[in-house]
Amino acid sequence: LLAAPVVEVGVQHTVAGNPARFSGGQVRLRPDEEWKSAMTARDRRMVAALTLPLLTAYGYRLRG
């Protein structure tokens, strides 16, 4: 966990990525929860099936 929802970032000069990489300063972090309501049931099942081996290997509890 972070102590605050804001982090200080420096300028990054990489070849590709988010355009914000060219500016430094404070960035407010927030959870991206939209996928919980926007993702279809079919897509959620597909992700669960594809990730099942790793979920169990790393000890994640499965819920139905």
Short mmCIF file of C-alpha atoms in Angstrom, two decimals:
data_model
loop_
_atom_site.label_atom_id
_atom_site.label_comp_id
_atom_site.label_asym_id
_atom_site.label_seq_id
_atom_site.Cartn_x
_atom_site.Cartn_y
_atom_site.Cartn_z
CA LEU A 1 0.00 0.00 0.00
CA LEU A 2 1.04 3.53 -0.65
CA ALA A 3 1.13 6.11 2.09
CA ALA A 4 -0.78 8.55 -0.12
CA PRO A 5 -2.75 8.37 -3.38
CA VAL A 6 -0.20 10.65 -5.05
CA VAL A 7 3.28 9.71 -6.28
CA GLU A 8 6.11 11.79 -7.67
CA VAL A 9 7.37 10.60 -11.07
CA GLY A 10 10.30 11.67 -13.17
CA VAL A 11 10.45 12.23 -16.93
CA GLN A 12 11.02 9.04 -18.95
CA HIS A 13 12.47 9.14 -22.45
CA THR A 14 11.47 5.74 -23.76
CA VAL A 15 10.60 4.83 -27.34
CA ALA A 16 6.97 3.87 -26.76
CA GLY A 17 4.33 4.13 -24.07
CA ASN A 18 1.97 6.55 -22.43
CA PRO A 19 2.41 10.15 -23.63
CA ALA A 20 2.49 11.23 -19.97
CA ARG A 21 6.00 9.75 -19.76
CA PHE A 22 7.37 13.05 -21.13
CA SER A 23 6.15 15.04 -18.15
CA GLY A 24 7.19 14.64 -14.56
CA GLY A 25 5.49 15.67 -11.38
CA GLN A 26 2.76 14.34 -9.18
CA VAL A 27 0.38 11.65 -10.39
CA ARG A 28 -2.82 10.80 -8.53
CA LEU A 29 -3.39 7.05 -8.34
CA ARG A 30 -6.87 5.56 -8.32
CA PRO A 31 -8.13 2.01 -8.71
CA ASP A 32 -9.52 1.01 -12.10
CA GLU A 33 -12.77 -0.70 -11.15
CA GLU A 34 -14.64 -0.24 -14.45
CA TRP A 35 -13.77 -3.73 -15.68
CA LYS A 36 -15.95 -5.23 -12.94
CA SER A 37 -19.12 -3.85 -14.50
CA ALA A 38 -18.06 -3.44 -18.15
CA MET A 39 -16.64 -6.92 -18.74
CA THR A 40 -19.14 -9.46 -20.07
CA ALA A 41 -19.80 -12.69 -18.18
CA ARG A 42 -18.38 -14.62 -21.14
CA ASP A 43 -15.13 -12.64 -21.04
CA ARG A 44 -14.85 -13.09 -17.25
CA ARG A 45 -15.22 -16.87 -17.69
CA MET A 46 -12.59 -16.85 -20.44
CA VAL A 47 -10.10 -14.97 -18.27
CA ALA A 48 -10.80 -17.29 -15.33
CA ALA A 49 -10.21 -20.37 -17.50
CA LEU A 50 -6.98 -19.01 -19.00
CA THR A 51 -5.54 -17.93 -15.65
CA LEU A 52 -6.71 -20.89 -13.55
CA PRO A 53 -3.32 -22.68 -13.51
CA LEU A 54 -1.52 -19.59 -12.21
CA LEU A 55 -4.28 -18.70 -9.76
CA THR A 56 -4.02 -22.10 -8.12
CA ALA A 57 -0.20 -22.17 -8.32
CA TYR A 58 0.02 -18.87 -6.45
CA GLY A 59 -2.60 -19.83 -3.87
CA TYR A 60 -5.44 -17.52 -4.89
CA ARG A 61 -8.81 -18.61 -3.59
CA LEU A 62 -11.37 -19.32 -6.26
CA ARG A 63 -14.84 -17.96 -5.79
CA GLY A 64 -17.93 -18.68 -7.78
#
